PDB file of C-alpha atoms in Angstrom:
ATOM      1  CA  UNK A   1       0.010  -8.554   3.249  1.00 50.00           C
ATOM      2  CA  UNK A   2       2.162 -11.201   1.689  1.00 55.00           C
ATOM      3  CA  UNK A   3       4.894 -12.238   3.911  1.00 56.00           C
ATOM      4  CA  UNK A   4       7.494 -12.525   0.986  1.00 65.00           C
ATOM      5  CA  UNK A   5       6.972  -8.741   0.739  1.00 76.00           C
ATOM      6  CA  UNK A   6       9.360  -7.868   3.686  1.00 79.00           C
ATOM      7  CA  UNK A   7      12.459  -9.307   1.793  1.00 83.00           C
ATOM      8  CA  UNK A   8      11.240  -6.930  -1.458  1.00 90.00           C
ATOM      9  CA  UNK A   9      11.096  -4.480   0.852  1.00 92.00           C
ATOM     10  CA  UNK A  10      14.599  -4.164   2.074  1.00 92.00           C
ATOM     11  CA  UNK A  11      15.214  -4.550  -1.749  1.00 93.00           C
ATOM     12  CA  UNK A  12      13.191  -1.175  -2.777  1.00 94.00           C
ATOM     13  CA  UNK A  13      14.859   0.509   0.325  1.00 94.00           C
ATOM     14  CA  UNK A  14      18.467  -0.151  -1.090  1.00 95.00           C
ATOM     15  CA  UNK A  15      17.586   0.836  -4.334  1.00 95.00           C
ATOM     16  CA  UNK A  16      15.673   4.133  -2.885  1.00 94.00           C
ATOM     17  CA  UNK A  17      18.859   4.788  -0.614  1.00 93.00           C
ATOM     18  CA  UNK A  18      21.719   4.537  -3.465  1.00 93.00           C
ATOM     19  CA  UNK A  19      19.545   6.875  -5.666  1.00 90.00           C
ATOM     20  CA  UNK A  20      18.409   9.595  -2.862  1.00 88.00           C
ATOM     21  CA  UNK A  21      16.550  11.757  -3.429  1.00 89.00           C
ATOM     22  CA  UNK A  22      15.811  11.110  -6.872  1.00 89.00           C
ATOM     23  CA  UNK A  23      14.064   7.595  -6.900  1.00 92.00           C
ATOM     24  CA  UNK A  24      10.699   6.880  -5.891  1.00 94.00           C
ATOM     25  CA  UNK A  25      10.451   3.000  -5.200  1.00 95.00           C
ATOM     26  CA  UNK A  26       6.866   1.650  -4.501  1.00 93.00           C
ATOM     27  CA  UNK A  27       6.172  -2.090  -3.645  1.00 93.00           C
ATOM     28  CA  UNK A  28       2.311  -2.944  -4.760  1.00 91.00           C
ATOM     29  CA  UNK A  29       0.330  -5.838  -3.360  1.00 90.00           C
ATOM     30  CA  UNK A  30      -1.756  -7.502  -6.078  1.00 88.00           C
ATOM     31  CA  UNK A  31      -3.935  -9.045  -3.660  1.00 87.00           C
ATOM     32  CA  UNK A  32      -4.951  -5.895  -1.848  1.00 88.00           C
ATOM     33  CA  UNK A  33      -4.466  -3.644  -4.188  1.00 86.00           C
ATOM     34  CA  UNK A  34      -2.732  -1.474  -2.240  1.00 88.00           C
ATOM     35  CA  UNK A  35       0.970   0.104  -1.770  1.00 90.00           C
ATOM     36  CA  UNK A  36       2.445  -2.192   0.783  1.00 92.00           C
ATOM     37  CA  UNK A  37       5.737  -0.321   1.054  1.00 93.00           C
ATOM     38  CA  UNK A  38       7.279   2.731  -0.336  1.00 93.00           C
ATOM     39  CA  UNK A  39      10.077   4.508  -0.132  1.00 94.00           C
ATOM     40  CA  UNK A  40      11.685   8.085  -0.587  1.00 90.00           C
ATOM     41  CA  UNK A  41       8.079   9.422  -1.855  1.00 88.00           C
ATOM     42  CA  UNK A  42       7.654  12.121  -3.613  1.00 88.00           C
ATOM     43  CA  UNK A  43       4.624  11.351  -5.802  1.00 85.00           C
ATOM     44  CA  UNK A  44       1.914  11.729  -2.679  1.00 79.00           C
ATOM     45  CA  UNK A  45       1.502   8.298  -1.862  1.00 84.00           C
ATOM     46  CA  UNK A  46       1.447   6.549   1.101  1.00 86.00           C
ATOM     47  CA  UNK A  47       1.564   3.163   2.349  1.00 89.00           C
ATOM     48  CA  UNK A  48      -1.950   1.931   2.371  1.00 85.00           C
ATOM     49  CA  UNK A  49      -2.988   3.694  -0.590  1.00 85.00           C
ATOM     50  CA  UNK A  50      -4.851   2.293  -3.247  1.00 80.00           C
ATOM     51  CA  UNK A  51      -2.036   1.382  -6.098  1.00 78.00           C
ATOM     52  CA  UNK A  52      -4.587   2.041  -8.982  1.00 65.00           C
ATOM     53  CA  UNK A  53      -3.578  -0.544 -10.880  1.00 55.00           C
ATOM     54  CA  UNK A  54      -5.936  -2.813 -13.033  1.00 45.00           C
ATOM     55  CA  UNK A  55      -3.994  -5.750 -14.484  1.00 48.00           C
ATOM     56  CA  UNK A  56      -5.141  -9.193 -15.922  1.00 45.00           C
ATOM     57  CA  UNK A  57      -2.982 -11.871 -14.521  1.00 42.00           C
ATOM     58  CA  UNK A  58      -3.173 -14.348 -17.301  1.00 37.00           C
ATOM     59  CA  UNK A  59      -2.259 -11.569 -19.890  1.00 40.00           C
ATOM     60  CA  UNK A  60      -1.018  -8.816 -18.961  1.00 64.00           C
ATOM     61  CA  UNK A  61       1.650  -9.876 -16.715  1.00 74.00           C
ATOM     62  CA  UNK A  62       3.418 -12.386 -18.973  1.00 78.00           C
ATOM     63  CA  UNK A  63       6.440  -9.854 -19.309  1.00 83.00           C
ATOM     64  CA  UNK A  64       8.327  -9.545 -15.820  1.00 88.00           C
ATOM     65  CA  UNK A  65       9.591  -6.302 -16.717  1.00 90.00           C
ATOM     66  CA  UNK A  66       7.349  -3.340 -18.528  1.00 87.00           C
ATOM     67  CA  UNK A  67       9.142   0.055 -19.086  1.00 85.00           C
ATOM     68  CA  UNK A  68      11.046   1.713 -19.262  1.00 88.00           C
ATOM     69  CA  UNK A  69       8.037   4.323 -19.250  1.00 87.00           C
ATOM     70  CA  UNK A  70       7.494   8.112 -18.958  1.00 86.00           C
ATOM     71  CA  UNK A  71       5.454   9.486 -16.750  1.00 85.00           C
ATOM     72  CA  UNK A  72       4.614  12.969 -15.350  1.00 83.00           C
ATOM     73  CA  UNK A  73       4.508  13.984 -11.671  1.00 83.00           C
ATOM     74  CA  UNK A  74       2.168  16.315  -9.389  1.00 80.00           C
ATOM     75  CA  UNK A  75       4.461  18.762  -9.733  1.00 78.00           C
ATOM     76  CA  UNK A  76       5.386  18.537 -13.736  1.00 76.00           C
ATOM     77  CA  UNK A  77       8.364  16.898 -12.892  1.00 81.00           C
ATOM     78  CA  UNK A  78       9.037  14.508 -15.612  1.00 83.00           C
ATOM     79  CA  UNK A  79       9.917  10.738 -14.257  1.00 87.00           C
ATOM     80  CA  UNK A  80      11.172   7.868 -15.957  1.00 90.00           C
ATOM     81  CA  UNK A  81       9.588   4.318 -14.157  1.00 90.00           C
ATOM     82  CA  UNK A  82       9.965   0.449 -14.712  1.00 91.00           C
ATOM     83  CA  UNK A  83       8.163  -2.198 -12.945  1.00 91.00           C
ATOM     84  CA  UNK A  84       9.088  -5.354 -11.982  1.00 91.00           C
ATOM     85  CA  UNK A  85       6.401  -7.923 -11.559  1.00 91.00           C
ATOM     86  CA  UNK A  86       6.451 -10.149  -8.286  1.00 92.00           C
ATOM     87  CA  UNK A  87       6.167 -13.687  -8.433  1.00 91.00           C
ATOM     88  CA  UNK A  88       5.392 -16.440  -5.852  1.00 87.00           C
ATOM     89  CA  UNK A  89       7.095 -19.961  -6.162  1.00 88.00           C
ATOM     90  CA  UNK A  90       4.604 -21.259  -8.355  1.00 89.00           C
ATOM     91  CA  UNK A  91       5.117 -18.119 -10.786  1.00 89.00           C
ATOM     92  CA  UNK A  92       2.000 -16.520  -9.683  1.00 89.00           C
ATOM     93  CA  UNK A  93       2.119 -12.653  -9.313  1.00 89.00           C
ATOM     94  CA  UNK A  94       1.785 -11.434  -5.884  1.00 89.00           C
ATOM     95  CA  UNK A  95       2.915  -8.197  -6.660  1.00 90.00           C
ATOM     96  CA  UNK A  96       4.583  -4.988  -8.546  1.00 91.00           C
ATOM     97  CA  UNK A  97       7.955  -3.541  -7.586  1.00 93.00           C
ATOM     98  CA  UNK A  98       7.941   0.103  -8.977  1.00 93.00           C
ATOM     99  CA  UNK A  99      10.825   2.661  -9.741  1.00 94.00           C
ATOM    100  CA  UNK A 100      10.235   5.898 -10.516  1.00 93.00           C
ATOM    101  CA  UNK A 101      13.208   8.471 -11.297  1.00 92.00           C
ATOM    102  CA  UNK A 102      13.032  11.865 -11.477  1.00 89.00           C
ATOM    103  CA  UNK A 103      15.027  12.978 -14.640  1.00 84.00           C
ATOM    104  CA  UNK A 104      14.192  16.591 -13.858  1.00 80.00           C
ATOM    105  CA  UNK A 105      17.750  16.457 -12.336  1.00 71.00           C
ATOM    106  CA  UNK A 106      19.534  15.634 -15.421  1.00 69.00           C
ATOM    107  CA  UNK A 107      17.711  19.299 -17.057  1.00 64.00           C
ATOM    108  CA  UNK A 108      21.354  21.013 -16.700  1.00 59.00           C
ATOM    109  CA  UNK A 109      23.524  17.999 -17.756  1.00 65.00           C
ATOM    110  CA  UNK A 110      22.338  17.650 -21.467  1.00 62.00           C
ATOM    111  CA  UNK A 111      25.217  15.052 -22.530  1.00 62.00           C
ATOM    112  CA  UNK A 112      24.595  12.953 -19.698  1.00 62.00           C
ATOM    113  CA  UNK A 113      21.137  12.991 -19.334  1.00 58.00           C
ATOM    114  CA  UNK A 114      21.173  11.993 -23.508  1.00 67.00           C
ATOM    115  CA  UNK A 115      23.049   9.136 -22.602  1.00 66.00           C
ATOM    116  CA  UNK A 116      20.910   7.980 -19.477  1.00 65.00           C
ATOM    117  CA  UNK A 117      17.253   8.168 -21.209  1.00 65.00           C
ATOM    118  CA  UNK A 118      18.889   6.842 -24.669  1.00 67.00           C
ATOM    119  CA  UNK A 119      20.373   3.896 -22.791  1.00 59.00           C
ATOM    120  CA  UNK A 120      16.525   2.186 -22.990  1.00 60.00           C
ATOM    121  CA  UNK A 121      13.827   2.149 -25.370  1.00 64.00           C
ATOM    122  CA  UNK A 122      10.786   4.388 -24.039  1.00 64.00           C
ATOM    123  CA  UNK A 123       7.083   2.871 -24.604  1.00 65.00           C
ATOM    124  CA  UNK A 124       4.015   4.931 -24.065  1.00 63.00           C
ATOM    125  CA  UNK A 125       2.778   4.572 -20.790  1.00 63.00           C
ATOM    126  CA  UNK A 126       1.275   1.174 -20.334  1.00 65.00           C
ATOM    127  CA  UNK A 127      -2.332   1.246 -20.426  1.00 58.00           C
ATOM    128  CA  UNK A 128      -2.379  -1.781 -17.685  1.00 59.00           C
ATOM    129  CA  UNK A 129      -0.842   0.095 -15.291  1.00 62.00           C
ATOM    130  CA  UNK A 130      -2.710   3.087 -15.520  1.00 56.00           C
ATOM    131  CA  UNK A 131      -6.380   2.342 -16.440  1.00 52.00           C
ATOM    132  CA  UNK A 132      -7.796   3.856 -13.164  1.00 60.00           C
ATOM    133  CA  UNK A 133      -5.399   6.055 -12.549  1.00 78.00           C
ATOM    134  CA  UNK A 134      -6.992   8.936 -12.326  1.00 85.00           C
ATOM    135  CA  UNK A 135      -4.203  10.967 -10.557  1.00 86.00           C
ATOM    136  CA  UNK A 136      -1.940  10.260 -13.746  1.00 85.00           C
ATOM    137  CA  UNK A 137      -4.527  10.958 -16.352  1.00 87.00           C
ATOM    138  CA  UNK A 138      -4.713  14.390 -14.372  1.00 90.00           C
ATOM    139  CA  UNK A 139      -1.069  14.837 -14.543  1.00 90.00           C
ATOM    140  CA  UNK A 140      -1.123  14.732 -18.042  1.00 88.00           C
ATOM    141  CA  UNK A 141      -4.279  16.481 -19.470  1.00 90.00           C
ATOM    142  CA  UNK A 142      -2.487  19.355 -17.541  1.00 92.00           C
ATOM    143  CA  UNK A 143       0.883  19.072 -18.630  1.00 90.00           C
ATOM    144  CA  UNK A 144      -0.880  18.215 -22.465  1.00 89.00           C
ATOM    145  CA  UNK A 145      -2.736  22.032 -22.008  1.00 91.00           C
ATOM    146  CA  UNK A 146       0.833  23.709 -20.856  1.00 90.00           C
ATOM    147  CA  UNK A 147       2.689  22.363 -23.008  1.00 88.00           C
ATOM    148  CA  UNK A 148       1.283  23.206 -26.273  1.00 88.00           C
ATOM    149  CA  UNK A 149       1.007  26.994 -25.242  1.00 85.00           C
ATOM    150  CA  UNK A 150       4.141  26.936 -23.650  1.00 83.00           C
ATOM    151  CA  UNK A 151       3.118  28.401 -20.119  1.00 85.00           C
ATOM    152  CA  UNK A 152       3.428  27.223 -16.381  1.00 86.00           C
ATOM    153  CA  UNK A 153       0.390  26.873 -14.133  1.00 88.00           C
ATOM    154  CA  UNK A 154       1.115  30.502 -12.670  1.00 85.00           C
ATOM    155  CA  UNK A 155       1.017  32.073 -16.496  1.00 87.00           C
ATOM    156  CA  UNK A 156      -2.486  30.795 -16.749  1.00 88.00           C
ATOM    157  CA  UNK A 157      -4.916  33.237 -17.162  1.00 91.00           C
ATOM    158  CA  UNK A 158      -9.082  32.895 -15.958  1.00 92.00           C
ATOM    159  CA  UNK A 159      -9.992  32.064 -19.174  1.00 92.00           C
ATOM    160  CA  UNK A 160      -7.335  29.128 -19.822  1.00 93.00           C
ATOM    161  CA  UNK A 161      -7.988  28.070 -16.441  1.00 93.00           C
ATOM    162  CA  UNK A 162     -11.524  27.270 -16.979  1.00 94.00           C
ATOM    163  CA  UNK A 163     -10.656  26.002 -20.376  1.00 94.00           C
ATOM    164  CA  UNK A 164      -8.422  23.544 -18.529  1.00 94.00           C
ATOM    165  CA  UNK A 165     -10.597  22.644 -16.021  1.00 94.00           C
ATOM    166  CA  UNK A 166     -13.221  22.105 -18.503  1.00 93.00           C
ATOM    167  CA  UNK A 167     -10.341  19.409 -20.518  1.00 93.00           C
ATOM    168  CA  UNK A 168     -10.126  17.597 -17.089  1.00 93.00           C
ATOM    169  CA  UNK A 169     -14.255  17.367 -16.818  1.00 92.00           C
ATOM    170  CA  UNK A 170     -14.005  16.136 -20.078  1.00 92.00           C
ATOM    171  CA  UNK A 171     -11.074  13.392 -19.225  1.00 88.00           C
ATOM    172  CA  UNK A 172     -13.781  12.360 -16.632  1.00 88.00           C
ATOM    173  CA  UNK A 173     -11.734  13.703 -13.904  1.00 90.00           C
ATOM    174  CA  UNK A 174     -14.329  15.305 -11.211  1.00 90.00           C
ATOM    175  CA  UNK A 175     -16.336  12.241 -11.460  1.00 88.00           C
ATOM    176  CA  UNK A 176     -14.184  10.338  -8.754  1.00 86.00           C
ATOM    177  CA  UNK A 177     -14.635  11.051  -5.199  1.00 83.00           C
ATOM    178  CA  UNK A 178     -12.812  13.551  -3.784  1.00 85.00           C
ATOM    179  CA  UNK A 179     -10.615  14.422  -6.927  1.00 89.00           C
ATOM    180  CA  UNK A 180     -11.417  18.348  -6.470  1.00 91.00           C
ATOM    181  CA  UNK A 181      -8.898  18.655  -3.314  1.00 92.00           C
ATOM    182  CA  UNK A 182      -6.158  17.019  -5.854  1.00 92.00           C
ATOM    183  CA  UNK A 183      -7.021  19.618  -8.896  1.00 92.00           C
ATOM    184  CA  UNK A 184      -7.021  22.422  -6.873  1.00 93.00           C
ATOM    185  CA  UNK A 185      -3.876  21.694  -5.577  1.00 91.00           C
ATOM    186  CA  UNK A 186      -2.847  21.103  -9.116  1.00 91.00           C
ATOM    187  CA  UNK A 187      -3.982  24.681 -10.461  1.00 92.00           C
ATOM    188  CA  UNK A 188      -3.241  26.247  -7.446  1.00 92.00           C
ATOM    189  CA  UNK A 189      -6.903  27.542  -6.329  1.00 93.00           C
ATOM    190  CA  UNK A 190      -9.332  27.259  -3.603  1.00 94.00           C
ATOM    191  CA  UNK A 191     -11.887  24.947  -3.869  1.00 92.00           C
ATOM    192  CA  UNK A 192     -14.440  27.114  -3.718  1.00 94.00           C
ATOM    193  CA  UNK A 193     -12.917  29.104  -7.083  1.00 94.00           C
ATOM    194  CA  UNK A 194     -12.265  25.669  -8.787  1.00 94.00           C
ATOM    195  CA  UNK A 195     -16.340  24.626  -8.236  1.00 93.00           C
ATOM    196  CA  UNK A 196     -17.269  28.022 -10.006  1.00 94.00           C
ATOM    197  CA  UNK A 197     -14.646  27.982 -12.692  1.00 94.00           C
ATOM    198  CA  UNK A 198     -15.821  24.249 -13.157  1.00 93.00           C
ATOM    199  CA  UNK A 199     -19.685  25.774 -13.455  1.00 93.00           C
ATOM    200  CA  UNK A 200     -18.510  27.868 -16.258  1.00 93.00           C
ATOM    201  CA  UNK A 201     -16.669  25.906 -18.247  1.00 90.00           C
ATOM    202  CA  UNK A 202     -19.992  23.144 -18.394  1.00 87.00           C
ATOM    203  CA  UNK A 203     -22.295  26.086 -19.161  1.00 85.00           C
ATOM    204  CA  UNK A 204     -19.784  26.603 -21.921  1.00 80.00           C
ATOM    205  CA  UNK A 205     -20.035  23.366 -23.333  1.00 66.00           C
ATOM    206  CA  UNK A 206     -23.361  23.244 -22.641  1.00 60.00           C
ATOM    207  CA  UNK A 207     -24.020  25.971 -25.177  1.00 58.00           C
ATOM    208  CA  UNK A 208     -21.762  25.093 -27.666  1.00 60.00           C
ATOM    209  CA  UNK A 209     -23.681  21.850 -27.648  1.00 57.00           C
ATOM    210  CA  UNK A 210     -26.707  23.784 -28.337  1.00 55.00           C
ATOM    211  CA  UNK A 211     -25.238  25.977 -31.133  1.00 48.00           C
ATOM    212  CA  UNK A 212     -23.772  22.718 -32.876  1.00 53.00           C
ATOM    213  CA  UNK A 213     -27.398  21.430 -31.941  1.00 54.00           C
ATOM    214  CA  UNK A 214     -28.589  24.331 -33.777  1.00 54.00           C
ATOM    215  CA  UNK A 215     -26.911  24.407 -36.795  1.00 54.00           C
ATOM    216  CA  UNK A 216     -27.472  20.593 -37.695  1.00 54.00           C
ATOM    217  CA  UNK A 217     -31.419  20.957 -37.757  1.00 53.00           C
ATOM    218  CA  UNK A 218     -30.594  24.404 -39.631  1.00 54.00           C
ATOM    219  CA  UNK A 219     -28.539  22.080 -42.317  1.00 51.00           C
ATOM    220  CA  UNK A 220     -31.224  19.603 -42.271  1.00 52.00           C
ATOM    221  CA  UNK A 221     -33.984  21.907 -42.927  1.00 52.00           C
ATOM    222  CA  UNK A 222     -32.445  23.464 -45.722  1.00 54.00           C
ATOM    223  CA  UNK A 223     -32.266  19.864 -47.259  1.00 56.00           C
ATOM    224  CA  UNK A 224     -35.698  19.517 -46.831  1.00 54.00           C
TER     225      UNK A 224
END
């Protein structure tokens, strides 16, 4: 760990501190790739975790501040994040000093919650940051699916769970290791219901891939 870290982290504490409970503040070693501090969690992450980042030194890291950015939490909870790249002497980053605030809090306070997220411009989230992030991509395929039909996780019923379990398969979810504990904490199932639900929805793709399958050499024929 990089011993110019311990003076960023007294830095992230202060900041996690004056904003308690609301502020997440993460410090990320570049040369690990791992969190080296963090304080006031409330995304799941521990020191020692990997920080999922994927960044290009030369490029990417050219701005030394990116966000302000939306992103969504575990638990729906929408949070607002900037990141502050780390630099050693020579202007090299070392690392990634990350606040995330949870602007769930500002839900009742409508004036002052317009003034707090208008008060920056919002980018999409940056693609840098969250290339193998699969925990985020999760997040969001899920809050995606609620959102346009305007339900909660509890409101879902078997069908739209498999239908949303199916989305994630297709967002290439279950193909990292040990994902399934993290989705079925998501959807709020036993593992043992999320591995059948998962079955069905890929024998349902798997058959509408033979029906579209179907119908193209049907078209062709008729060419013929």
């Amino acid at each position: 760990m990089n011993q110019d870290f311990g003076t960023y982290a007294t830095v992230a504490q202060a900041i996690a501190k004056l904003f308690q409970p609301y502020a997440e503040v993460i410090v990320h070693d570049l040369s690990t790739g791992k969190i080296a501090h963090i304080f006031n969690s409330f995304s799941k992450r521990r020191v020692g975790d990997d920080s999922m980042t994927e960044i290009d030194d030369q490029i990417s890291l050219d701005q030394d501040v990116i966000g302000p950015y939306r992103k969504v939490n575990w638990d729906r909870r929408e949070v607002r994040s900037i990141t502050a790249v780390l630099r050693d002497p020579a202007g090299k980053p070392i690392g990634l000093l990350c606040i995330n605030f949870d602007v769930s809090v500002f839900d009742g306070m409508a004036s002052l919650a317009a003034t707090f997220l208008k008060s920056s411009v919002i980018i999409d989230e940056p693609e840098i940051l969250f290339l193998r992030d699969w925990k985020e991509k999760a997040n969001k395929v899920l809050d995606d699916f609620l959102e346009q039909r305007g339900i909660s996780v509890s409101g879902l019923s078997r069908d739209e769970t498999i239908e949303i379990i199916g989305a994630l398969d297709d967002a290439g979810i279950f193909t990292v290791r040990n994902s399934a504990p993290y989705v079925s904490e998501l959807l709020g199932l036993s593992r043992a219901t999320l591995y059948k639900y998962l079955k069905v929805a890929k024998d349902s793709g798997s058959k509408q891939q033979e029906i579209r399958g179907s119908r193209g050499k049907g078209a062709r024929a008729r060419k013929k």
